[in-house]
XYZ file of C-alpha atoms in Angstrom:
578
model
C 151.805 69.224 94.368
C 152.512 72.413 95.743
C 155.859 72.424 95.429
C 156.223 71.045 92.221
C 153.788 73.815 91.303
C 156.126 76.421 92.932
C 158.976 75.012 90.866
C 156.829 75.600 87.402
C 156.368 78.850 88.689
C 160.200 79.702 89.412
C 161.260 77.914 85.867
C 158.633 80.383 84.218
C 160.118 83.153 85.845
C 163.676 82.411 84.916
C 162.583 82.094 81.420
C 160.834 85.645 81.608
C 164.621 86.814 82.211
C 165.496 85.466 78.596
C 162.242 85.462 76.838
C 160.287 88.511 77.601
C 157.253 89.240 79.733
C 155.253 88.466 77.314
C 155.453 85.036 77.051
C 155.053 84.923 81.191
C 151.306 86.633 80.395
C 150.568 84.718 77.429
C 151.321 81.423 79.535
C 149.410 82.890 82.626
C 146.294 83.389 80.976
C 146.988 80.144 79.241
C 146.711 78.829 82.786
C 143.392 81.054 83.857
C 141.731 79.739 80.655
C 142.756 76.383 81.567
C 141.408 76.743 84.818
C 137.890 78.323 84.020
C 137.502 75.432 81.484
C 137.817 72.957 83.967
C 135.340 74.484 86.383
C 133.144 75.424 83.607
C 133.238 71.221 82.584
C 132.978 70.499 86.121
C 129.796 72.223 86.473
C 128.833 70.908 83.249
C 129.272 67.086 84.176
C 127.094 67.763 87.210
C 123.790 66.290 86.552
C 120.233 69.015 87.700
C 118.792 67.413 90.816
C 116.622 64.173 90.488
C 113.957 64.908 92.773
C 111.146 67.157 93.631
C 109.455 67.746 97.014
C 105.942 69.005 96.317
C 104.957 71.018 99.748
C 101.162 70.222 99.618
C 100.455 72.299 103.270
C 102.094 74.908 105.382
C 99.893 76.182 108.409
C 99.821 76.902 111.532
C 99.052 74.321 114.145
C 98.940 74.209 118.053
C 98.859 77.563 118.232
C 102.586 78.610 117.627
C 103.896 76.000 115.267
C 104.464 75.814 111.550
C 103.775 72.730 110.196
C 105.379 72.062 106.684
C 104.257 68.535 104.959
C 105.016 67.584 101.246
C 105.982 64.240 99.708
C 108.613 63.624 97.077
C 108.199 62.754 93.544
C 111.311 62.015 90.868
C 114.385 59.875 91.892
C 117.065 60.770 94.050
C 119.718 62.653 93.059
C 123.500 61.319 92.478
C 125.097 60.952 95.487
C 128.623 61.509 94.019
C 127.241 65.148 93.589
C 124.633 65.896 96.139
C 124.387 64.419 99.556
C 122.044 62.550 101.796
C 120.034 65.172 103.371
C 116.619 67.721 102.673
C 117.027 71.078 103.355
C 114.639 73.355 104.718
C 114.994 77.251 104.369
C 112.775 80.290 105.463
C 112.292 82.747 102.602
C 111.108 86.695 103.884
C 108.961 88.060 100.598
C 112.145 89.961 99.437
C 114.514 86.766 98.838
C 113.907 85.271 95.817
C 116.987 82.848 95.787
C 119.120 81.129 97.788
C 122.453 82.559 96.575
C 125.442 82.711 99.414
C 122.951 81.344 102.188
C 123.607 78.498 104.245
C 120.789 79.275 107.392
C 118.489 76.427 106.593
C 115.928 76.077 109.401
C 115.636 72.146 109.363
C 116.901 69.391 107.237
C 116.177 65.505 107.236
C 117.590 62.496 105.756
C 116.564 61.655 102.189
C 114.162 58.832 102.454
C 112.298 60.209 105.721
C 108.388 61.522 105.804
C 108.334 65.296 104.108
C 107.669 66.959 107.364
C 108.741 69.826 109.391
C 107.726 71.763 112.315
C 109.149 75.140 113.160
C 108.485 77.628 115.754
C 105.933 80.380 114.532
C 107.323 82.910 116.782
C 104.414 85.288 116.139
C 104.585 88.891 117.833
C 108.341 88.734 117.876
C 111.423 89.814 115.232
C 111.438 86.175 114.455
C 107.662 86.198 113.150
C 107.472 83.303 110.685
C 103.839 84.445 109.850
C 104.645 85.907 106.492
C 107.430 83.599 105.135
C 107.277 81.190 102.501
C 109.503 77.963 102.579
C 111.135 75.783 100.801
C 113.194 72.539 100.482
C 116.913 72.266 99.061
C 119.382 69.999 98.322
C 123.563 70.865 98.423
C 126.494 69.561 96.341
C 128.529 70.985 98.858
C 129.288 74.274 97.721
C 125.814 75.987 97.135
C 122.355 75.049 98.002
C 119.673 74.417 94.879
C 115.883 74.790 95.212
C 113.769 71.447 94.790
C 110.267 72.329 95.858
C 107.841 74.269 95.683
C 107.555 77.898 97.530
C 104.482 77.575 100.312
C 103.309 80.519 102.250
C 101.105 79.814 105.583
C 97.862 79.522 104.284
C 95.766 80.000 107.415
C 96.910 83.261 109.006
C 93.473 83.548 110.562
C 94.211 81.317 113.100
C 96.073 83.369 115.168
C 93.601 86.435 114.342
C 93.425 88.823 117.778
C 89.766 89.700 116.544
C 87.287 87.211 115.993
C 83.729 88.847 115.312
C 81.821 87.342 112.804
C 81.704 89.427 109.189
C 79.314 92.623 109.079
C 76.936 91.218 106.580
C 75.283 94.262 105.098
C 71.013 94.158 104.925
C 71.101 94.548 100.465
C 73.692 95.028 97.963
C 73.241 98.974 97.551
C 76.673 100.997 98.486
C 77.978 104.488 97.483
C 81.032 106.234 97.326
C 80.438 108.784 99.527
C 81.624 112.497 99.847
C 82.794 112.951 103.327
C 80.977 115.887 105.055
C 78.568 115.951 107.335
C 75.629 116.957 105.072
C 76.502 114.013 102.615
C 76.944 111.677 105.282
C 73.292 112.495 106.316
C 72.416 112.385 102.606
C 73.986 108.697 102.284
C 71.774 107.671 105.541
C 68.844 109.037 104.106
C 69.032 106.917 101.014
C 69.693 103.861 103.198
C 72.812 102.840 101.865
C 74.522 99.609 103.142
C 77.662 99.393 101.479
C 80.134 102.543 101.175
C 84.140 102.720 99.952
C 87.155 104.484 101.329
C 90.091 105.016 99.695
C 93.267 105.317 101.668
C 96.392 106.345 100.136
C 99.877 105.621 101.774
C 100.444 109.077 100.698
C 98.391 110.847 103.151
C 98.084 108.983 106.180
C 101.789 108.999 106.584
C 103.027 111.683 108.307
C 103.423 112.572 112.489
C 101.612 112.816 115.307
C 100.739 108.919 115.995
C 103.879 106.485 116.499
C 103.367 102.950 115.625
C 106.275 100.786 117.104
C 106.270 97.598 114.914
C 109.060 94.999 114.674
C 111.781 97.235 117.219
C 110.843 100.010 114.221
C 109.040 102.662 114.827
C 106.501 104.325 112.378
C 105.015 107.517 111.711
C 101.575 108.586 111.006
C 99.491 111.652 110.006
C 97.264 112.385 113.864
C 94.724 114.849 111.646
C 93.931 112.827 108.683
C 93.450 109.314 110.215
C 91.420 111.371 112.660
C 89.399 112.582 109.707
C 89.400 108.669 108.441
C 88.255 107.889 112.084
C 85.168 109.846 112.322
C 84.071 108.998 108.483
C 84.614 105.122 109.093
C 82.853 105.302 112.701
C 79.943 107.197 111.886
C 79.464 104.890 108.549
C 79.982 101.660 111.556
C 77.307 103.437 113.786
C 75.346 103.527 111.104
C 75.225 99.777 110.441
C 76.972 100.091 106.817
C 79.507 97.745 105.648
C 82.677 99.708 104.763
C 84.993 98.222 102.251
C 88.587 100.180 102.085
C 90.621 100.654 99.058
C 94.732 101.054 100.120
C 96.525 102.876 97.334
C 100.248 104.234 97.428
C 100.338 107.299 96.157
C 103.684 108.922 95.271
C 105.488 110.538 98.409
C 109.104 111.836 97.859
C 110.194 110.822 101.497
C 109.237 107.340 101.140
C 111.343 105.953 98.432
C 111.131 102.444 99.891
C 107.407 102.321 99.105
C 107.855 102.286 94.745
C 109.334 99.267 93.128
C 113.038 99.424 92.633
C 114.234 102.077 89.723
C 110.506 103.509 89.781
C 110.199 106.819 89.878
C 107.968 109.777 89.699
C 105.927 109.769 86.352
C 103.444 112.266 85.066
C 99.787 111.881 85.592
C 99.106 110.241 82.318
C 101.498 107.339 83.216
C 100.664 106.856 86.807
C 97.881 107.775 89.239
C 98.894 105.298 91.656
C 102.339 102.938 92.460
C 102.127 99.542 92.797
C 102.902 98.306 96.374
C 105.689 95.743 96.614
C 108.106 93.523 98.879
C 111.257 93.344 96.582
C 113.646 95.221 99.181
C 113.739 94.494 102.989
C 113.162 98.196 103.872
C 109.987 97.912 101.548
C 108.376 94.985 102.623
C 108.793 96.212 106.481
C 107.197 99.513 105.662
C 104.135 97.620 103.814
C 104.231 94.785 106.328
C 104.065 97.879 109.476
C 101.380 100.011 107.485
C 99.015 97.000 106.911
C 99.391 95.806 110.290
C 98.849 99.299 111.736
C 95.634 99.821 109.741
C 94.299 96.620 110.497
C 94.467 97.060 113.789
C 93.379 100.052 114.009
C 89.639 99.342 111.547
C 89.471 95.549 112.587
C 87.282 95.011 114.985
C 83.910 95.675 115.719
C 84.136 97.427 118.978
C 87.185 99.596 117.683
C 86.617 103.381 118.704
C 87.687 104.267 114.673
C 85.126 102.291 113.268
C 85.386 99.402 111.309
C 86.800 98.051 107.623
C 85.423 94.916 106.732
C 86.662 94.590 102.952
C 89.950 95.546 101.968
C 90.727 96.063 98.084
C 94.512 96.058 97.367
C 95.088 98.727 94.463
C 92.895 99.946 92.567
C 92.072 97.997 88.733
C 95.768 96.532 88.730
C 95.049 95.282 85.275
C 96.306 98.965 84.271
C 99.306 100.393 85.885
C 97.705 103.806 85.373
C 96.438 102.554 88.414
C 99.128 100.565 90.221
C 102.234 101.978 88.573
C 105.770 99.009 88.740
C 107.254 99.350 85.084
C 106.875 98.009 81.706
C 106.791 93.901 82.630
C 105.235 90.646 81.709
C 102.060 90.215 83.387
C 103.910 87.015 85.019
C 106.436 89.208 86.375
C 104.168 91.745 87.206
C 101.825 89.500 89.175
C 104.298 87.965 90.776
C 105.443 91.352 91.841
C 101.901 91.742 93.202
C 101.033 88.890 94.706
C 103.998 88.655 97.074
C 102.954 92.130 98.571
C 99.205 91.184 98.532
C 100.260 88.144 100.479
C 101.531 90.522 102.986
C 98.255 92.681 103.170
C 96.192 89.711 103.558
C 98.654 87.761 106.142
C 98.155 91.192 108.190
C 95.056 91.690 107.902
C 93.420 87.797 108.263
C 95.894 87.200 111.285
C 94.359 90.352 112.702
C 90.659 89.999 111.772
C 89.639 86.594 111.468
C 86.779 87.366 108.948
C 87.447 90.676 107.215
C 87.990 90.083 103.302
C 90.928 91.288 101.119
C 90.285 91.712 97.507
C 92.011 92.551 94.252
C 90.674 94.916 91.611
C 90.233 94.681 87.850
C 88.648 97.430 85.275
C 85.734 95.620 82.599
C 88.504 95.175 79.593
C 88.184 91.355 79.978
C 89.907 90.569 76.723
C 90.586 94.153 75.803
C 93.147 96.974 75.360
C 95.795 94.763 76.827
C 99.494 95.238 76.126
C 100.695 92.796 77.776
C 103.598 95.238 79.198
C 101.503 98.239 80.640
C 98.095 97.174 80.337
C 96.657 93.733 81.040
C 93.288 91.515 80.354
C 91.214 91.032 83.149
C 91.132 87.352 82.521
C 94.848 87.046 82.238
C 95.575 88.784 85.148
C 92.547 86.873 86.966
C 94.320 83.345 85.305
C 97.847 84.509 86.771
C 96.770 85.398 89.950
C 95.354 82.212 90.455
C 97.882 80.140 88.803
C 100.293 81.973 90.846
C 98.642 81.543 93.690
C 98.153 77.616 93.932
C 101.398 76.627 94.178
C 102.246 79.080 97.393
C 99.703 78.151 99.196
C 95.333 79.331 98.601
C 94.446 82.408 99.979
C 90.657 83.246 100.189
C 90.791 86.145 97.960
C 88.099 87.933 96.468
C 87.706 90.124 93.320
C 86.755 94.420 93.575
C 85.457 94.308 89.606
C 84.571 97.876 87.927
C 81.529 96.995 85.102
C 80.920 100.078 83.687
C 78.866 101.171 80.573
C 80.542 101.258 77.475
C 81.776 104.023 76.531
C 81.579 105.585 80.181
C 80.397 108.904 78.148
C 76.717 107.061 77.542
C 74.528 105.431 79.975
C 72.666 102.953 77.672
C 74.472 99.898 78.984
C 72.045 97.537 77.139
C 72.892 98.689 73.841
C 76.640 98.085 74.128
C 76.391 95.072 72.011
C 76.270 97.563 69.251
C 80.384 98.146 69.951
C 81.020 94.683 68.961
C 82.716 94.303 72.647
C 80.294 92.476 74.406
C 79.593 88.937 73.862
C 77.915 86.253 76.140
C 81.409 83.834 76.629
C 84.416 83.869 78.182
C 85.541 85.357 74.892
C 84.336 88.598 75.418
C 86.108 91.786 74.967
C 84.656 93.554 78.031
C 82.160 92.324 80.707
C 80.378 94.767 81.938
C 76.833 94.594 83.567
C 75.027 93.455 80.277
C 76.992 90.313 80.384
C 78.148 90.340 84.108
C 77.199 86.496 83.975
C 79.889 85.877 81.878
C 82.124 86.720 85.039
C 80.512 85.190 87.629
C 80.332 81.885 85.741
C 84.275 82.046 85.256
C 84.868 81.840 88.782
C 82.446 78.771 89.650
C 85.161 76.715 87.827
C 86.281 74.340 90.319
C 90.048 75.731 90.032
C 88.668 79.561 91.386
C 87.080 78.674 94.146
C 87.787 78.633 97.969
C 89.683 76.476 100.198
C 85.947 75.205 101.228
C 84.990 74.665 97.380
C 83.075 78.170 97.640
C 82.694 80.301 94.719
C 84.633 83.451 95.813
C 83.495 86.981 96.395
C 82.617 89.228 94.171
C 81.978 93.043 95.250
C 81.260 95.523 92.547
C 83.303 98.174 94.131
C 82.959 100.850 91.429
C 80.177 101.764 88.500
C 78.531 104.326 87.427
C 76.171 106.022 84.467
C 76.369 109.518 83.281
C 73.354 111.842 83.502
C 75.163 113.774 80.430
C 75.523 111.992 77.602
C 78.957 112.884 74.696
C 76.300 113.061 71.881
C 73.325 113.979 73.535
C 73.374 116.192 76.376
C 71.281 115.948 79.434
C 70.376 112.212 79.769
C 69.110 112.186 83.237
C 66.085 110.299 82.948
C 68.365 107.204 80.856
C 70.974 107.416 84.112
C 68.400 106.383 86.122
C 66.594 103.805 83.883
C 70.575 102.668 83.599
C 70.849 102.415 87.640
C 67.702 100.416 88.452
C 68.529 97.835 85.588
C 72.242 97.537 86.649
C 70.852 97.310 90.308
C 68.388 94.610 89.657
C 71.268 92.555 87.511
C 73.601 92.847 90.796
C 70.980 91.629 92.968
C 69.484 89.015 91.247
C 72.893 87.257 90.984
C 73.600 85.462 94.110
C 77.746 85.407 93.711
C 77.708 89.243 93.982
C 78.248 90.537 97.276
C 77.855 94.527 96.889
C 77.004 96.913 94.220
C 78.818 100.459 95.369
C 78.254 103.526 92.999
C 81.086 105.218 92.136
C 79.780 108.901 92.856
C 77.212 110.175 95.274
C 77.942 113.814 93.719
C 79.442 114.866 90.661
C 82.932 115.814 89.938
C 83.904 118.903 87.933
C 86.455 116.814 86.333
C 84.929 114.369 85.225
C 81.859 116.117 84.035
C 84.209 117.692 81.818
C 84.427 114.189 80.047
C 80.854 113.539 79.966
C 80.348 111.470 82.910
C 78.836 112.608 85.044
C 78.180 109.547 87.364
C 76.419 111.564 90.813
C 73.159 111.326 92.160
C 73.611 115.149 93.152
C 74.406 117.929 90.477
C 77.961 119.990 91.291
C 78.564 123.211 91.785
C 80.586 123.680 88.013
C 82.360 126.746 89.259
C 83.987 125.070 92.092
C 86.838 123.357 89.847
C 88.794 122.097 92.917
C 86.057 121.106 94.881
C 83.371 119.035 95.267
C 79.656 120.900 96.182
C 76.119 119.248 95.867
C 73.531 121.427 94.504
C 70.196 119.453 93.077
C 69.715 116.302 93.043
C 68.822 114.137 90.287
C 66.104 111.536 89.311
C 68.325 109.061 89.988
C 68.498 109.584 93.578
C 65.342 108.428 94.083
C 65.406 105.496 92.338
C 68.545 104.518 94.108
C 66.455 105.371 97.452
C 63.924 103.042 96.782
C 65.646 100.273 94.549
C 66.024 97.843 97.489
C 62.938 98.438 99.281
C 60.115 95.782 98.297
C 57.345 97.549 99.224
C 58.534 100.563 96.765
C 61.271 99.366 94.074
C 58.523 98.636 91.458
C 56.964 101.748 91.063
C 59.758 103.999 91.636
C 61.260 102.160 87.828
C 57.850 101.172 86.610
C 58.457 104.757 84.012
C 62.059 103.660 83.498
C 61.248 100.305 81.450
C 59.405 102.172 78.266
C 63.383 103.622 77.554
C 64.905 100.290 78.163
C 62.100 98.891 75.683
C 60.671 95.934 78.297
C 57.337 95.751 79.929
C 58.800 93.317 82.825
C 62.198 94.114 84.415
C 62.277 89.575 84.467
C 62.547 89.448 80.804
C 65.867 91.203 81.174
C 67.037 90.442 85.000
C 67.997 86.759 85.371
C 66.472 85.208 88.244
C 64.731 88.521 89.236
C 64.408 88.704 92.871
C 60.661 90.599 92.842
C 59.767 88.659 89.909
C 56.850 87.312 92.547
C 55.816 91.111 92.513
C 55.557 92.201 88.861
C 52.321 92.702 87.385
């Protein structure tokens, strides 16, 4: 055939002599269209694959195996296309495809038990600890997904640390402001639960090196130490911490924004979304998660310990966790694959710390479906998302605030039209917050174990100065001990963490002025408790039974109750109330 081919060739040449170039391009693309026809009904003529294989667990077992187990469903596919064998491949978090690859990991023969076992090869540059897998078939030229992508679901089990979780003593946190004289303030009003929010941003930097994978990274020596004393002294103190990782925008680490972000202005983004999409970005996030969980993950660290972990703050809005105009599908899927990370660092360090996600109140509100997201959606996707992979025991950071923030009242907000007491509801908030915790007893939400998943309230607060009004001090506290009692009373919420222990000058600007301590107004760029407020005692005493009642018994005449049970379901000092 070659020949003969080379003889066409020759003849066409010869007759370029006589009949012009021309014709020898109009026959040779003639030729090429002929050609990509024929490939083009070649690929056309081959049939999709037949079968599925649904990979129903990937763990770890024995220590240092993964153990991959599925069965098939469909029919087989033609064998004049595709041939007799199951493919196997190891996916990092950045591959997305199987384009040009021909490493599979295992393979069997078509008709043999769904099952593989691999090497985990933790601790090494062969780690399989945060890979997903799945199963292919070939048609000898390329290799075409049939499964499935499934994650190792039980991390924990190779977890260095094993100390129990630091169950806090009651539900009441704070935010705190990190000096010494606040510190003492926070001890003094016997808080149990307190945030910290660590941006990539400012942690990076020198002085500590962090060799991870054969890289090595860099970290900032003076503000982890900074981080170190705060989070110890809050340990020492018998508090549970709860840390919220954000990724603030840093011009020397480009790898850490989604691909083709850049830097936008303040009214766009606060805060970039973390991601895996490039192999130089998931090994940064993969290095910085493992670094920090290792350094906050154990009980007898010298740094203190973290035993909550919120990933982003109120994803929902990209305000917040900044990737690009996207689908929420997209954009969760964007998401999840780097939360998968956190949470594969941090449960394979610390068997029983908890890694959460966070969400604002606009449950079916305000959503663009490009910038801005409902709560519910994103809660939906997450989970839908999520199933297929592989469960993770992941727990919601939710954000019920008053509506607007600029008044306290939270139990008039059913005038808005925004609160309702269904899954239909435009905003949940803590009026309705039953309405949220319901949602996730449905059988599809919960755990591995069939629990009903976690549910920290990891940011709220009431102004003391109302848009309308003015000073509304007296209402901010009424507002507190209600929301308080709502929180506790409900046994699916873990924590209930105020948002400000002292004013901000910025945000009293916008009439909310969420604190427990006045501000010094004329320090713009700094935060300075002056006075405190009414509220401060009632937060003092709101979870102490032998003083709670009292210190609100004033506060029900502005709510307009004369029992704090006709309002709070299941009221914990209901037993008490006169």
């Amino acid at each position: 055939m070659k020949k003969i081919w080379k003889y066409c060739i020759s003849l066409c040449c010869m007759a370029a002599v006589f009949a012009g170039a021309g014709s020898v391009t109009a026959m040779a693309e003639t030729a090429d269209t002929a050609a990509v026809e024929t490939q083009a009904e070649s690929q056309a003529a081959k049939p999709a694959p037949a079968e599925f294989a649904h990979i129903t667990s990937c763990e770890v077992t024995g220590g240092n195996q993964v153990s991959i187990k599925g069965q098939m469903e469909g029919s087989w596919s033609d064998p004049a296309y595709y041939d007799n064998y199951l493919y196997l491949f190891e996916m990092k978090p950045y591959q997305r495809d199987l384009k040009g690859r021909t490493d599979y990991a295992a393979w069997i023969t078509k008709g043999d038990e769904l099952s593989f076992q691999l090497p985990l090869n933790h601790g090494t540059q062969e780690d399989r600890l945060y890979s997903s897998f799945v199963v292919a078939v070939y048609d000898g030229s390329e290799y075409t997904i049939v499964s499935n992508e499934a994650y190792v679901a039980n991390p924990e089990s190779v977890a260095k640390y094993t100390d129990p979780y630091k169950t806090a003593q009651t539900k009441k946190g704070l935010l705190i402001q990190t000096t010494p004289a606040m510190l003492s303030d926070a001890f003094s009003l016997g808080v149990n639960h307190v945030i910290v929010n660590i941006p990539f941003n400012h942690i990076l930097g020198s002085g500590i090196d962090y060799e991870y994978d054969g890289k090595t990274y860099h970290f900032n020596k003076d503000v982890l130490a900074v981080y170190d004393d705060t989070i110890k002294r809050m340990s020492e103190k018998d508090m549970t911490v709860t840390a919220v990782i954000l990724n603030g925008w840093n011009d020397s680490t480009p790898q850490l924004y989604y691909p083709g972000v850049t830097k936008q202005p303040a009214s766009v983004a606060n805060y970039y979304g973390f991601h895996v999409a490039t192999e130089e970005g998931y090994e940064s996030l993969r290095a910085i998660a493992a670094f920090l969980a290792d350094r906050y993950g154990r009980k007898s660290s010298p740094y203190g310990r973290v035993s909550n972990w919120v990933i982003g703050n109120e994803i929902n809005n990209q305000l917040w966790n900044y990737m690009g105009p996207m689908s929420l599908e997209s954009y969760i899927n964007e998401y999840q694959r780097a939360f998968r990370v956190f949470y594969t660092a941090i449960r394979s360090t610390s068997q029983s710390s908890r890694v959460f996600f966070s969400t604002d109140y606009n449950w079916m509100h305000e959503a663009d479906g490009s910038l801005t997201y409902n709560a519910k959606d994103l809660l939906d996707a997450f989970n839908n998302q999520m199933i297929p992979g592989g469960s993770m025991d992941w727990g919601l950071a939710y954000h019920p605030y008053s509506i607007p923030l600029t008044e306290p009242e939270f139990w008039n907000d059913r005038e808005t039209g925004l609160i309702k007491d269904d899954a239909s509801s435009p905003v949940v908030n803590m009026l309705n917050l039953s309405v949220l915790t319901d949602y996730l007893q449905q059988a599809q939400f919960r755990t591995r174990s069939g629990e009903v998943r976690h549910v920290i309230l990891s940011e709220q607060g009431f102004t003391s100065t109302s848009a309308t009004r003015g000073t509304t001090e007296d209402l901010q506290a009424a507002a507190i001990a209600y929301a308080y009692y709502i929180a506790d009373s409900n046994p699916y919420i873990d924590a209930f963490i105020m948002s400000r222990q002292v004013d901000a000058p910025s945000e009293m600007a916008a009439s909310q002025a969420f604190g427990l301590w006045h501000c010094d107004t004329s320090k713009t760029n700094d935060i300075v408790a002056t006075m405190q407020k009414p509220s401060w005692l009632v937060y003092k005493n709101i979870d102490n039974k032998a003083s709670t009642l009292e210190t609100t018994e004033k506060y029900k005449a502005l709510i307009g109750i004369s029992k704090w049970s006709d309002v709070v379901p299941n009221f914990r000092w209901k037993s008490l109330e006169k």
